[in-house]
PDB file of C-alpha atoms and ligand atoms in Angstrom:
ATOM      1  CA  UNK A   1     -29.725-106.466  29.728  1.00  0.00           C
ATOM      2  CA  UNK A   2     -31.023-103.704  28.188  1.00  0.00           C
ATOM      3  CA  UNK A   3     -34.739-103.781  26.665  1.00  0.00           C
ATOM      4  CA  UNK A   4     -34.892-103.051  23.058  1.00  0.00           C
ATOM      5  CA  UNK A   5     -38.389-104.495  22.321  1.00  0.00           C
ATOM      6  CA  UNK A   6     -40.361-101.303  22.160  1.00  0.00           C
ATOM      7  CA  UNK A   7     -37.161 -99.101  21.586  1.00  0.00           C
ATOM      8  CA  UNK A   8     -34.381 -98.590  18.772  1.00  0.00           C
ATOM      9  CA  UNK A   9     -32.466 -96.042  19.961  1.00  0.00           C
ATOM     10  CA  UNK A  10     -29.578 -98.116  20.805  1.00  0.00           C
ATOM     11  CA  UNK A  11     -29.673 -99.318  17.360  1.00  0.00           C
ATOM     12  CA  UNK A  12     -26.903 -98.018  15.087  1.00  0.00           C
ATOM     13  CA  UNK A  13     -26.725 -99.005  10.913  1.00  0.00           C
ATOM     14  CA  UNK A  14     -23.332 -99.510   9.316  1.00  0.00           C
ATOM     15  CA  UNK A  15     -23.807 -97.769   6.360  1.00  0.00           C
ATOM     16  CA  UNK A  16     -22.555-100.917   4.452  1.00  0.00           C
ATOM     17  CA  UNK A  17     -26.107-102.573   5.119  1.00  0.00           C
ATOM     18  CA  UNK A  18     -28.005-100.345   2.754  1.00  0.00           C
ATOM     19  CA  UNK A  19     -25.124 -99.929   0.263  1.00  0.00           C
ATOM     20  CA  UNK A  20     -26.975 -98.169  -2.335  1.00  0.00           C
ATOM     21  CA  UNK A  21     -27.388 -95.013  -0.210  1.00  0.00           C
ATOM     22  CA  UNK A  22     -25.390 -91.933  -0.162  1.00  0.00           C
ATOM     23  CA  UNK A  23     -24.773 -90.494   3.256  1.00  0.00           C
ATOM     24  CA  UNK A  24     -27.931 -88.018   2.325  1.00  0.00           C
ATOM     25  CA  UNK A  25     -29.915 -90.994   1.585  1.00  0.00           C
ATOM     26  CA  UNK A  26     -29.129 -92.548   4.269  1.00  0.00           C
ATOM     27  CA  UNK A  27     -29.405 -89.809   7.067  1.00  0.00           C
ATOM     28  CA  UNK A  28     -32.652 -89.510   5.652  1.00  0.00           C
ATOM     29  CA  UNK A  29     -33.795 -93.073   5.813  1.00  0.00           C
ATOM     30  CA  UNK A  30     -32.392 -93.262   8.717  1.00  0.00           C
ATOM     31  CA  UNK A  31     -34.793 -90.225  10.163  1.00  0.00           C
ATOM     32  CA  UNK A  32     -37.827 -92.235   8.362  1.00  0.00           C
ATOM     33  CA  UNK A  33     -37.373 -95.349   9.995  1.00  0.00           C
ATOM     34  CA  UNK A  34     -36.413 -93.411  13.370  1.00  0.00           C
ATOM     35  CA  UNK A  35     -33.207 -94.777  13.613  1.00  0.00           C
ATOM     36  CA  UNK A  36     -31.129 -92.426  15.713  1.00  0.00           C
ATOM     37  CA  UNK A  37     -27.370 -93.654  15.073  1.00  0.00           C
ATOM     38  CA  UNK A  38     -25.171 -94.300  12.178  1.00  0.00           C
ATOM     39  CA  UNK A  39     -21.618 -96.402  11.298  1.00  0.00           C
ATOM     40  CA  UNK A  40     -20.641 -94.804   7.790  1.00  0.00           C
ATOM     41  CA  UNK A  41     -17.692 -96.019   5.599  1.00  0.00           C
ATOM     42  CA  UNK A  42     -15.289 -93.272   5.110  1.00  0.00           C
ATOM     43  CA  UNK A  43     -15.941 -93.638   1.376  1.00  0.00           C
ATOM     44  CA  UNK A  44     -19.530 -91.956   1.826  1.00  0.00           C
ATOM     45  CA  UNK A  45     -18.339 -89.077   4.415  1.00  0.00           C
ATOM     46  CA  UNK A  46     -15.501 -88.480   1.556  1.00  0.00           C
ATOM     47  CA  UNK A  47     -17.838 -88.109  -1.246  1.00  0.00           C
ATOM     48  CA  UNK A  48     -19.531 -85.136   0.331  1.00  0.00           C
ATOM     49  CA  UNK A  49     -16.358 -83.639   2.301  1.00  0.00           C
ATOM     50  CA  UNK A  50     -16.355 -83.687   5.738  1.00  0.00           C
ATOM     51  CA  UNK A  51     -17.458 -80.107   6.815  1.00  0.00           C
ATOM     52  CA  UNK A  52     -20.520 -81.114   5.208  1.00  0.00           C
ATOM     53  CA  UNK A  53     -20.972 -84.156   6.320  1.00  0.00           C
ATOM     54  CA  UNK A  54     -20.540 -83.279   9.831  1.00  0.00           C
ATOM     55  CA  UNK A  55     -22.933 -80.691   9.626  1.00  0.00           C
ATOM     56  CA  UNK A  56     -25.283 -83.166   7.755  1.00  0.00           C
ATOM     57  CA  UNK A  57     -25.225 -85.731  10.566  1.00  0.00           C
ATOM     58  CA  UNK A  58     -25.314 -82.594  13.464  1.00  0.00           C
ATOM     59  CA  UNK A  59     -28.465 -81.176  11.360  1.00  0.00           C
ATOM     60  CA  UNK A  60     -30.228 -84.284  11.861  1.00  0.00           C
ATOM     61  CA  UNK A  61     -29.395 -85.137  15.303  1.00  0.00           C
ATOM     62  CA  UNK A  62     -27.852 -88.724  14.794  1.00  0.00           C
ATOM     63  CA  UNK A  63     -24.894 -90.582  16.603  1.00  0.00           C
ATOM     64  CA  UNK A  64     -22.023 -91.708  15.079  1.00  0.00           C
ATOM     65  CA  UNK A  65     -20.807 -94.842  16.748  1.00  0.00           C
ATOM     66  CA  UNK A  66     -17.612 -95.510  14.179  1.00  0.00           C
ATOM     67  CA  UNK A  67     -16.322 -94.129  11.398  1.00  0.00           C
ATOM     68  CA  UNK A  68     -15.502 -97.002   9.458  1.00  0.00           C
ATOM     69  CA  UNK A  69     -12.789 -98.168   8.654  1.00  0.00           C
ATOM     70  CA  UNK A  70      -8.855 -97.632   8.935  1.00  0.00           C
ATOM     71  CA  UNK A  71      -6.133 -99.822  10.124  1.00  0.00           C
ATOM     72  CA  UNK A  72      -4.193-102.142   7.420  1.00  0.00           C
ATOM     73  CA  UNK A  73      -1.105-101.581   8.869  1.00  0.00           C
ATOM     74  CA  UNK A  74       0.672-104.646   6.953  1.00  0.00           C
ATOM     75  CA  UNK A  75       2.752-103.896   3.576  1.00  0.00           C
ATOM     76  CA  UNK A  76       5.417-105.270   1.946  1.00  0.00           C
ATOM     77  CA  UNK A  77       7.896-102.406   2.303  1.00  0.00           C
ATOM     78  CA  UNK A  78       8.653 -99.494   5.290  1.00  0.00           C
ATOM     79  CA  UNK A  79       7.076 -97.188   2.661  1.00  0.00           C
ATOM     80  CA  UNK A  80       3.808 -99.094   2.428  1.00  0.00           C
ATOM     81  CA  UNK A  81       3.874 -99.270   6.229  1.00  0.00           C
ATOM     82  CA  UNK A  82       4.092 -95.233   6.051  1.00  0.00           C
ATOM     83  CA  UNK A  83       1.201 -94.662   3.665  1.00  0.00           C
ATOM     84  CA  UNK A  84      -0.727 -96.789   5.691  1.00  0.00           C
ATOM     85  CA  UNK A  85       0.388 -94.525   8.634  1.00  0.00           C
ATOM     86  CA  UNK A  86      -0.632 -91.625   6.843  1.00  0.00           C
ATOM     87  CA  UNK A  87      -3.975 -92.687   5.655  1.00  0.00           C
ATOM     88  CA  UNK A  88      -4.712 -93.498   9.356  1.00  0.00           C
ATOM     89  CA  UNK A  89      -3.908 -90.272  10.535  1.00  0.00           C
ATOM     90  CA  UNK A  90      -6.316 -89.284   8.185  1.00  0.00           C
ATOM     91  CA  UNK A  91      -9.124 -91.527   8.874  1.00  0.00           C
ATOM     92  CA  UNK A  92      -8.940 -90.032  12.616  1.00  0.00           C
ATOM     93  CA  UNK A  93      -9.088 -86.518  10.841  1.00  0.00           C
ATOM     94  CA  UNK A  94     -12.087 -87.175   9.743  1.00  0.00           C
ATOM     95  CA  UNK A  95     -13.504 -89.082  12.489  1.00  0.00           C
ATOM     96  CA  UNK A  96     -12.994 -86.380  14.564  1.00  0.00           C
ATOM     97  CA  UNK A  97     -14.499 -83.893  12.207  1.00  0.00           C
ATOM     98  CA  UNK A  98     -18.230 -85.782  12.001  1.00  0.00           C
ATOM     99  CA  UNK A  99     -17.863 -86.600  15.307  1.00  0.00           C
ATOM    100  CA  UNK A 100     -17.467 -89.978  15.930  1.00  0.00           C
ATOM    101  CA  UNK A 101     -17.200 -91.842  19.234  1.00  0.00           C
ATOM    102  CA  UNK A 102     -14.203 -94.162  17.487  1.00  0.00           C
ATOM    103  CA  UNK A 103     -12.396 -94.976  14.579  1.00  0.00           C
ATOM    104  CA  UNK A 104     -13.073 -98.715  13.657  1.00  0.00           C
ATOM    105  CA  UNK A 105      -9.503-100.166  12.474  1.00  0.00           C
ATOM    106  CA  UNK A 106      -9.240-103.926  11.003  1.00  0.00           C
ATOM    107  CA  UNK A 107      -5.755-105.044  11.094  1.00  0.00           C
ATOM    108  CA  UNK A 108      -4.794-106.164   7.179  1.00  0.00           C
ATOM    109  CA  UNK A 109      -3.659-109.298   5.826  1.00  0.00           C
ATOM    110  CA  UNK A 110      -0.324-110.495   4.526  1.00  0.00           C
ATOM    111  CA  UNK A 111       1.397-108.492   2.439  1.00  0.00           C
ATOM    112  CA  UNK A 112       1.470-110.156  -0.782  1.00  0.00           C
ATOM    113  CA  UNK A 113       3.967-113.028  -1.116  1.00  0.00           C
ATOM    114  CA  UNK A 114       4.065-112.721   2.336  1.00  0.00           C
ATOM    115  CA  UNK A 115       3.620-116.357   4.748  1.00  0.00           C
ATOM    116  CA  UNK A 116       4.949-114.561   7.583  1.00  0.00           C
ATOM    117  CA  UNK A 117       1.953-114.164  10.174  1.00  0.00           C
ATOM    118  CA  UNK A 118       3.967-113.640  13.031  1.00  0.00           C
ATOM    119  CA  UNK A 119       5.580-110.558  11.027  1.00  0.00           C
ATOM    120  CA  UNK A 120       2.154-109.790  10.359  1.00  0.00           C
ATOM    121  CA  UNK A 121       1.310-109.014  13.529  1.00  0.00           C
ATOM    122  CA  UNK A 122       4.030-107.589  14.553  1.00  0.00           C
ATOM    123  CA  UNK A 123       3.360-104.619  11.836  1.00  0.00           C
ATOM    124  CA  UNK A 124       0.019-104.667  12.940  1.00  0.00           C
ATOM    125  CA  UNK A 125       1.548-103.641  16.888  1.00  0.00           C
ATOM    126  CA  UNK A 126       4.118-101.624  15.751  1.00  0.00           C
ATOM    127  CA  UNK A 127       1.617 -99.953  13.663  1.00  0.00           C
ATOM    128  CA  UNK A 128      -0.890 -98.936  16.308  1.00  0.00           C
ATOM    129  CA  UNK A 129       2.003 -98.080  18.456  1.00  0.00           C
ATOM    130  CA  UNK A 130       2.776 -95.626  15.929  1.00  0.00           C
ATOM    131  CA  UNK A 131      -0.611 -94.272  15.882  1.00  0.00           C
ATOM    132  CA  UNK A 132      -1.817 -93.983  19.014  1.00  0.00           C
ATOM    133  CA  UNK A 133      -0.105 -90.804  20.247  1.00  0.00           C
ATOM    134  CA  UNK A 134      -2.015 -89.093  17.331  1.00  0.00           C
ATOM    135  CA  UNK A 135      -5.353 -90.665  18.493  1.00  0.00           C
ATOM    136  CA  UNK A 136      -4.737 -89.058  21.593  1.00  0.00           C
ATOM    137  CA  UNK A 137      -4.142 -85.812  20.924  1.00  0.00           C
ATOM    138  CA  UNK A 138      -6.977 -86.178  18.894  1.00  0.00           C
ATOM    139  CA  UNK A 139      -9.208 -87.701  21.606  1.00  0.00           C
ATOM    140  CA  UNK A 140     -10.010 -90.384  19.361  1.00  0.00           C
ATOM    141  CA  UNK A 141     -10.731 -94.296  20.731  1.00  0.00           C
ATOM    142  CA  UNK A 142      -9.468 -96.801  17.912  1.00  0.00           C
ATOM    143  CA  UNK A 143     -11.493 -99.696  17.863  1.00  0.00           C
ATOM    144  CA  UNK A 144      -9.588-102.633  16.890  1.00  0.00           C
ATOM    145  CA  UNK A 145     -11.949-104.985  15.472  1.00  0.00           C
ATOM    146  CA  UNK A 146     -10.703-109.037  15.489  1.00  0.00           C
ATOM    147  CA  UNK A 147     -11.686-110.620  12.124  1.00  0.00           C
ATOM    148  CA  UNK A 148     -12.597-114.083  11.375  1.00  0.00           C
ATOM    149  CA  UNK A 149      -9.662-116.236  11.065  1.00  0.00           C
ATOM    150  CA  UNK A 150     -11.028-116.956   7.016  1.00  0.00           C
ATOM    151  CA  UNK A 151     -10.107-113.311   6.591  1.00  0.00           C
ATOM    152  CA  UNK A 152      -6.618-113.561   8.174  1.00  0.00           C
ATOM    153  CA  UNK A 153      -4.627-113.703   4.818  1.00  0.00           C
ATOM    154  CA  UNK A 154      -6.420-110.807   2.725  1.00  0.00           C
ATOM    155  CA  UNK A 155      -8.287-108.131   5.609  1.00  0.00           C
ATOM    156  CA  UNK A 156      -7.497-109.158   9.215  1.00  0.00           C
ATOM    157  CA  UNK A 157      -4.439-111.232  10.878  1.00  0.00           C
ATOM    158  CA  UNK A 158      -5.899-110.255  14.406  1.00  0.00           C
ATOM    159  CA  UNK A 159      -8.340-112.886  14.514  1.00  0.00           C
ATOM    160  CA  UNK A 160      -9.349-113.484  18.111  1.00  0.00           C
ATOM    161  CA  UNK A 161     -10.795-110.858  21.108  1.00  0.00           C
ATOM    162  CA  UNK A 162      -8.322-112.874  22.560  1.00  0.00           C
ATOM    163  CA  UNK A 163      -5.226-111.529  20.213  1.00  0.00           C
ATOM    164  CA  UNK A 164      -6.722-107.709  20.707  1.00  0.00           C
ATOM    165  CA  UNK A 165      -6.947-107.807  23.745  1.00  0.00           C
ATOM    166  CA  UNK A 166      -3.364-108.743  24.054  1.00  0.00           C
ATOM    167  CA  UNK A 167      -2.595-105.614  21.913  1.00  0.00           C
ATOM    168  CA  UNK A 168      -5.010-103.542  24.089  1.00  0.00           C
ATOM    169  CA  UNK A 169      -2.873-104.831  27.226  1.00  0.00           C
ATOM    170  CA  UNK A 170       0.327-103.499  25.354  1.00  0.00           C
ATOM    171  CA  UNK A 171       0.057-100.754  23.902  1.00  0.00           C
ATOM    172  CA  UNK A 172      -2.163 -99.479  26.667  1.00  0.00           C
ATOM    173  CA  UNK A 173      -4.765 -96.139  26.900  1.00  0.00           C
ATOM    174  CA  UNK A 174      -6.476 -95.110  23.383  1.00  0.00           C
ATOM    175  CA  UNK A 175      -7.255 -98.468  21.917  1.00  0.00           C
ATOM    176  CA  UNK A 176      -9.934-100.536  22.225  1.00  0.00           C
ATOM    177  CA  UNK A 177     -11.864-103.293  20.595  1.00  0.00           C
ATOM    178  CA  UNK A 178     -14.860-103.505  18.565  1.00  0.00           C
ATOM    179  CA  UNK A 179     -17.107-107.245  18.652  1.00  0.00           C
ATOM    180  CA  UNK A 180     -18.446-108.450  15.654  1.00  0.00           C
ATOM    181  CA  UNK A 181     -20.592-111.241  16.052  1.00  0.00           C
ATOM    182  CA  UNK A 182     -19.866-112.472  13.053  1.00  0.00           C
ATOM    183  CA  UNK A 183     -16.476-113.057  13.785  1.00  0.00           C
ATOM    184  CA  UNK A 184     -16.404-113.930  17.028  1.00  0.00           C
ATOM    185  CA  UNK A 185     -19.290-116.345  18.185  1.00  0.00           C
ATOM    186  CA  UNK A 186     -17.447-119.411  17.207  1.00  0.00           C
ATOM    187  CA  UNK A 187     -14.869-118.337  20.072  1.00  0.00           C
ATOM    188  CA  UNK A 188     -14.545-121.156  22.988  1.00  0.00           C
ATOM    189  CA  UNK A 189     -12.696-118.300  25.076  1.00  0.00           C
ATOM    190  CA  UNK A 190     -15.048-115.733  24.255  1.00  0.00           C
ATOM    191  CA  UNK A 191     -16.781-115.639  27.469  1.00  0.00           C
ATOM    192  CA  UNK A 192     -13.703-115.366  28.909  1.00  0.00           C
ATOM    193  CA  UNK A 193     -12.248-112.654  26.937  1.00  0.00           C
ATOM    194  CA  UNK A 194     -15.252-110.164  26.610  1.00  0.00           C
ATOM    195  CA  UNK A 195     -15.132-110.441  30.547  1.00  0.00           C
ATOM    196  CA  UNK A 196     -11.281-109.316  30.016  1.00  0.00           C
ATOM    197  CA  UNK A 197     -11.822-106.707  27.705  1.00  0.00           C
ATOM    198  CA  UNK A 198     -14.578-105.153  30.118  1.00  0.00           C
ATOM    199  CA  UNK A 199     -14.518-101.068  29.607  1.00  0.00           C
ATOM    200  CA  UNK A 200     -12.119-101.585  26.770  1.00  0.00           C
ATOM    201  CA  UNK A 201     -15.236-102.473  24.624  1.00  0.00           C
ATOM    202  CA  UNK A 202     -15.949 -99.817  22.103  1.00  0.00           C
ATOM    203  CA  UNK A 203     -18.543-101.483  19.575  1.00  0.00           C
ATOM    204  CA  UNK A 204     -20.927-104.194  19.424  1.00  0.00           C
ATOM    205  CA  UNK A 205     -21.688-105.360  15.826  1.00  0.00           C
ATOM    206  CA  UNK A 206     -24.906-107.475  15.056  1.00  0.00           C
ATOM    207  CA  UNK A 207     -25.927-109.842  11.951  1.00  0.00           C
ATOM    208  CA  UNK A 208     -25.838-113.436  11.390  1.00  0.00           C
ATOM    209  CA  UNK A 209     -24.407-116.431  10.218  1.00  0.00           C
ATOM    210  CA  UNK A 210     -26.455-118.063   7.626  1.00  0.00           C
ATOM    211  CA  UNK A 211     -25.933-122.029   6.928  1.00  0.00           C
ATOM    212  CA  UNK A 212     -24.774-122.586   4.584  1.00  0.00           C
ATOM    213  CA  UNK A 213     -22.778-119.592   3.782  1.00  0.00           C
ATOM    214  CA  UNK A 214     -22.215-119.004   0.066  1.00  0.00           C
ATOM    215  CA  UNK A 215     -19.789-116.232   0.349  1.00  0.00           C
ATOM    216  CA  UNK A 216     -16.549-115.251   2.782  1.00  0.00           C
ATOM    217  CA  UNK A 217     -17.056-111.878   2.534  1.00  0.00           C
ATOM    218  CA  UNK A 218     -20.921-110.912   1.371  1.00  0.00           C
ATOM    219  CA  UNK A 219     -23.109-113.364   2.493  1.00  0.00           C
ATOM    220  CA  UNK A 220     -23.809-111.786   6.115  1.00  0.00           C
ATOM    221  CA  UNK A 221     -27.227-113.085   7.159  1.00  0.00           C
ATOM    222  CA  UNK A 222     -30.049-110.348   9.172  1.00  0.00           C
ATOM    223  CA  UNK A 223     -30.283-111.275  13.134  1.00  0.00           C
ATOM    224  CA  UNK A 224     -32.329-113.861  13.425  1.00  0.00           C
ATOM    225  CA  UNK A 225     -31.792-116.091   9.797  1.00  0.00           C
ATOM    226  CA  UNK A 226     -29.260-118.074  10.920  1.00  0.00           C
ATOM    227  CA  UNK A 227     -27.335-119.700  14.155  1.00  0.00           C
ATOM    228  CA  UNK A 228     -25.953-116.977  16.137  1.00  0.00           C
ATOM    229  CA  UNK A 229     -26.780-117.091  19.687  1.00  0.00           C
ATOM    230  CA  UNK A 230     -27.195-113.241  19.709  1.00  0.00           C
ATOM    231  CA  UNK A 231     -28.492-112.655  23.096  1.00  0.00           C
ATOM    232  CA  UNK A 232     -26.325-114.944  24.834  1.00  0.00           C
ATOM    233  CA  UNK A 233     -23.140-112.875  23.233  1.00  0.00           C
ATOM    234  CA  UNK A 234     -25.263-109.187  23.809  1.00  0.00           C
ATOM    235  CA  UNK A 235     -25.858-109.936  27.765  1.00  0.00           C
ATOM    236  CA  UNK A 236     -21.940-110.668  28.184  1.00  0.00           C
ATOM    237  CA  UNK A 237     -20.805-107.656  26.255  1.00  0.00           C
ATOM    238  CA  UNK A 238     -23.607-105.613  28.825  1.00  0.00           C
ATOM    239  CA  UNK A 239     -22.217-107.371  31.392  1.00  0.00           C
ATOM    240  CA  UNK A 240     -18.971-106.306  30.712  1.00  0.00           C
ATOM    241  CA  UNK A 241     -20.241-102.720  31.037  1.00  0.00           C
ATOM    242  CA  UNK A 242     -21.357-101.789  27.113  1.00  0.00           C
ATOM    243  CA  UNK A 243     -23.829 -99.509  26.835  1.00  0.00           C
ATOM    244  CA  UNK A 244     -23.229 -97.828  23.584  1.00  0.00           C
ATOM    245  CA  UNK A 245     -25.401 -98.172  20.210  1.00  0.00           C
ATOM    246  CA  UNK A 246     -25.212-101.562  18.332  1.00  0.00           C
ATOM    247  CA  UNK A 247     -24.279-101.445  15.091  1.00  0.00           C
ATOM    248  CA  UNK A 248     -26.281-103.479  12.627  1.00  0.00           C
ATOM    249  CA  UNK A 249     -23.727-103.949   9.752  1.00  0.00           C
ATOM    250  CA  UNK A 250     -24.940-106.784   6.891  1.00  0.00           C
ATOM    251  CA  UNK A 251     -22.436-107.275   3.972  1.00  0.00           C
ATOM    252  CA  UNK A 252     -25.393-109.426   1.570  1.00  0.00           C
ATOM    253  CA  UNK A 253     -24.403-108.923  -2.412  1.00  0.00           C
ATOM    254  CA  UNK A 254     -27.108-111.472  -3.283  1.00  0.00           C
ATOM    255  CA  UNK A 255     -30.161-110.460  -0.770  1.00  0.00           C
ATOM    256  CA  UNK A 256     -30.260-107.451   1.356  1.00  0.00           C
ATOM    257  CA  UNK A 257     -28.509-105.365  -1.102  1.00  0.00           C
ATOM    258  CA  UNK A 258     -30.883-106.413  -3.833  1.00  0.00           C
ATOM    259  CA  UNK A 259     -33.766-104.988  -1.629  1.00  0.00           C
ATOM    260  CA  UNK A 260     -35.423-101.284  -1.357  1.00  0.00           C
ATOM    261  CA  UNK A 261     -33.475 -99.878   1.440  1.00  0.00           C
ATOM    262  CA  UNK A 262     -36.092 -98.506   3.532  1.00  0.00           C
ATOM    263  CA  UNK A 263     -37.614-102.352   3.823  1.00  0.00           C
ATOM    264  CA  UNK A 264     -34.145-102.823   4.534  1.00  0.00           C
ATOM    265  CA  UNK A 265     -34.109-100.817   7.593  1.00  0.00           C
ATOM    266  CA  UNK A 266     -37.381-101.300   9.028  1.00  0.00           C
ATOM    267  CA  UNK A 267     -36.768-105.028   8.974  1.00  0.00           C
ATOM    268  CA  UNK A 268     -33.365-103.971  10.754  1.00  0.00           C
ATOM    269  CA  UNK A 269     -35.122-102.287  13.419  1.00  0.00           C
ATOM    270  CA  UNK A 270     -37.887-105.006  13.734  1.00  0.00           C
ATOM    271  CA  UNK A 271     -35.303-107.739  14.341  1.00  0.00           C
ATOM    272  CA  UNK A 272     -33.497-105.743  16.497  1.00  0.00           C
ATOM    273  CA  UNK A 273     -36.830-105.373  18.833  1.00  0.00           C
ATOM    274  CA  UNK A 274     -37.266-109.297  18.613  1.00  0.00           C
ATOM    275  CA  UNK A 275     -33.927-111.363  17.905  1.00  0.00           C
ATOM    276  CA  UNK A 276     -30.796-109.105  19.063  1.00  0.00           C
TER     277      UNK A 276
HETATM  278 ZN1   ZN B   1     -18.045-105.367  12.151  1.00  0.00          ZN
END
């Protein structure tokens, strides 16, 4: 395993984790806590345009592990399945243009009305499928990132490594996964399946799960507060052969958001030292 006690610099922040900050703010914080890599939500790369925000994130030297996020492939209709198309096409646009190693994708829920899961997932293939020669041309990895089964309805019917994988066997050279703790380390197969997704890794997302958990969505918990075996899950996605920046991404409405964002960040990188 790779030693991170007296070195960050395979530490990565989603950009969701200090949510106050504007992509200034936080390439800036960023360079104050020495933090050398960055996830940000397309949202923040947007708000600036992405000429300048590539140049902002050159200028300062950082990494970009994802841009985050794309994917929701599911809709009701062929034309919501074509807007989603588009909108993908455009996230890799601008993935490519701040230079990203990958575009993180989450799958989407059911469309509404919908109790059709198997359909579901089927858009979800046919989807990528319909992406992927783009992302190629474009040299761009997707990163399909398996949500927690709680979130299969409303964000993510891929809920398993296990069921990305299987897409990743399919559909074959340009996609890959990203592991979220959080979502995964509940998995009895996920020994087994970060073995079988191997090279195919893309991303390696740290927080934790906090007990009890007073929110689906924005109640993440920072490494170390709560049951994750984080090492344990880290040494089998190094085994595997990952070797890229972690991403430390912490959805917390009622505690890390609340806090000053550069005690946000050097806690971040302290935990990372000691817990991930
Ligand atoms: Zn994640």
């Amino acid at each position: 395993m790779r030693d991170f006690s007296n070195d960050h610099s395979a530490l990565a922040i989603n950009s969701a984790t200090v949510k106050s900050l504007n992509l200034q703010q936080l390439v800036d914080g960023c360079a104050r806590a020495g933090i050398t890599a960055i996830a940000p939500w397309r949202d923040l790369v947007q708000a600036v345009g992405i000429p300048q925000a590539g140049k902002m994130i050159r200028d300062a030297g950082l990494k970009v592990t994802s841009l985050v996020r794309a994917g929701l492939f599911t809709a009701s209709d062929a034309g919501g399945r074509r807007a989603a198309i588009d909108d993908n096409r455009r996230a890799l646009d601008e993935a490519v243009g701040i230079g990203a190693a990958n575009l993180l994708l989450i799958a989407g829920g059911l469309p509404p009305g919908s109790k059709d899961i198997v359909g579901a997932r089927h858009q979800v293939r046919d989807g990528l499928a319909t992406l992927l020669p783009y992302a190629r041309q474009a040299n761009m990895p997707l990163a399909m990132e398996p949500l927690h089964p709680m979130t299969a309805a409303d964000r993510g019917c891929v809920t398993t490594l296990g069921n990305a994988n299987d897409l990743c066997d399919e559909l074959g050279e340009g996609l890959g996964v990203a592991i979220d703790v959080y979502h995964v380390w509940w998995d009895p197969t996920l020994p087994r399946e970060i073995a079988r997704a191997g090279k195919r890794i893309l991303g390696y997302h740290v927080c934790d799960w906090l007990v009890p958990t007073t929110d689906l969505l924005l109640d993440r918990g920072m490494m170390g507060d709560g049951i994750i075996d984080l090492k344990s899950i880290r040494k089998m996605v190094e085994d595997a052969g990952y070797n890229a920046p972690v991403d430390v991404e912490i959805f917390s409405a009622g505690n890390w958001w609340k806090r000053d964002p550069d005690e946000v960040l050097r806690i971040c990188a302290e935990r990372f030292r000691n817990v991930v």
